[in-house]
């Protein structure tokens, strides 16, 4: 039987990707009791980044929003590897978002809404979370967005 999270993803026309492999000496998700934290997720689609560059320079706000959505899907894929089902998530607690942006770019929250909107659509009330939106000058692999997700397991 399909999980309700899986069904909701399907209704939204989305599918969890394979969890991206680490590009360094770290693991994709760590657990402490019933708290799970993902490593920073980049907007990988298969073996490539969907976009590269700085938002507000090489990339548009809309491309950043899309990249944040993909980061959120990748974070869910990491959590899915740790849990028997994403339905075991009691609450998404926190999204930490890092936006690779041009000087003067101030719409970090609008970029990260790509992740927050997706998580809220998929999980409903269980998807409501706190968030940090930080603009940075450089990013690994020239990625436009990096996302860390904190979740509580039931």
PDB file of N, CA and C in Angstrom, residues 1 17-18 26-27 35 51 61-62 80 96 98 103 107 127 137 139 142 152:
ATOM      1  N   UNK A   1       0.838  -1.173   0.000  1.00  0.00           N
ATOM      2  CA  UNK A   1       0.000   0.000   0.000  1.00  0.00           C
ATOM      3  C   UNK A   1       0.891   1.247   0.000  1.00  0.00           C
ATOM      4  N   UNK A  17      13.602  11.397  -6.142  1.00  0.00           N
ATOM      5  CA  UNK A  17      14.752  10.893  -6.901  1.00  0.00           C
ATOM      6  C   UNK A  17      15.549   9.920  -6.048  1.00  0.00           C
ATOM      7  N   UNK A  18      16.524   9.276  -6.654  1.00  0.00           N
ATOM      8  CA  UNK A  18      17.499   8.528  -5.866  1.00  0.00           C
ATOM      9  C   UNK A  18      18.256   9.559  -5.035  1.00  0.00           C
ATOM     10  N   UNK A  26      31.218  12.994   3.980  1.00  0.00           N
ATOM     11  CA  UNK A  26      30.081  13.180   4.880  1.00  0.00           C
ATOM     12  C   UNK A  26      28.984  12.193   4.515  1.00  0.00           C
ATOM     13  N   UNK A  27      27.969  12.118   5.368  1.00  0.00           N
ATOM     14  CA  UNK A  27      26.816  11.258   5.104  1.00  0.00           C
ATOM     15  C   UNK A  27      25.620  12.132   4.716  1.00  0.00           C
ATOM     16  N   UNK A  35      15.391  12.869  15.989  1.00  0.00           N
ATOM     17  CA  UNK A  35      15.711  14.037  15.173  1.00  0.00           C
ATOM     18  C   UNK A  35      16.596  13.612  14.004  1.00  0.00           C
ATOM     19  N   UNK A  51      20.777  23.869 -12.461  1.00  0.00           N
ATOM     20  CA  UNK A  51      21.284  25.192 -12.811  1.00  0.00           C
ATOM     21  C   UNK A  51      22.608  25.391 -12.090  1.00  0.00           C
ATOM     22  N   UNK A  61      15.302  34.669 -10.456  1.00  0.00           N
ATOM     23  CA  UNK A  61      14.610  34.282  -9.235  1.00  0.00           C
ATOM     24  C   UNK A  61      13.821  32.994  -9.464  1.00  0.00           C
ATOM     25  N   UNK A  62      13.155  32.880 -10.616  1.00  0.00           N
ATOM     26  CA  UNK A  62      12.353  31.687 -10.931  1.00  0.00           C
ATOM     27  C   UNK A  62      13.228  30.442 -11.028  1.00  0.00           C
ATOM     28  N   UNK A  80      14.125   9.628   3.292  1.00  0.00           N
ATOM     29  CA  UNK A  80      13.469   8.369   2.928  1.00  0.00           C
ATOM     30  C   UNK A  80      14.413   7.183   3.082  1.00  0.00           C
ATOM     31  N   UNK A  96      17.149  25.170   6.426  1.00  0.00           N
ATOM     32  CA  UNK A  96      18.250  26.118   6.341  1.00  0.00           C
ATOM     33  C   UNK A  96      18.594  26.240   4.863  1.00  0.00           C
ATOM     34  N   UNK A  98      20.670  28.274   1.750  1.00  0.00           N
ATOM     35  CA  UNK A  98      21.795  29.116   1.357  1.00  0.00           C
ATOM     36  C   UNK A  98      21.634  29.431  -0.125  1.00  0.00           C
ATOM     37  N   UNK A 103      25.800  40.307  -5.746  1.00  0.00           N
ATOM     38  CA  UNK A 103      25.738  41.423  -4.788  1.00  0.00           C
ATOM     39  C   UNK A 103      24.454  42.231  -5.001  1.00  0.00           C
ATOM     40  N   UNK A 107      16.217  38.874  -2.447  1.00  0.00           N
ATOM     41  CA  UNK A 107      15.011  38.032  -2.449  1.00  0.00           C
ATOM     42  C   UNK A 107      15.279  36.584  -2.041  1.00  0.00           C
ATOM     43  N   UNK A 127       4.280  19.919   7.569  1.00  0.00           N
ATOM     44  CA  UNK A 127       5.343  20.515   6.766  1.00  0.00           C
ATOM     45  C   UNK A 127       5.705  21.927   7.177  1.00  0.00           C
ATOM     46  N   UNK A 137      28.272  34.402  -1.179  1.00  0.00           N
ATOM     47  CA  UNK A 137      28.996  34.817  -2.386  1.00  0.00           C
ATOM     48  C   UNK A 137      29.468  33.641  -3.234  1.00  0.00           C
ATOM     49  N   UNK A 139      29.482  29.086  -3.726  1.00  0.00           N
ATOM     50  CA  UNK A 139      28.800  27.839  -3.385  1.00  0.00           C
ATOM     51  C   UNK A 139      29.583  26.683  -4.005  1.00  0.00           C
ATOM     52  N   UNK A 142      29.400  25.687  -7.854  1.00  0.00           N
ATOM     53  CA  UNK A 142      28.672  26.811  -8.447  1.00  0.00           C
ATOM     54  C   UNK A 142      27.158  26.606  -8.388  1.00  0.00           C
ATOM     55  N   UNK A 152      11.498  15.648  12.588  1.00  0.00           N
ATOM     56  CA  UNK A 152      11.271  14.826  13.771  1.00  0.00           C
ATOM     57  C   UNK A 152      10.497  13.584  13.352  1.00  0.00           C
TER      58      UNK A 152
END
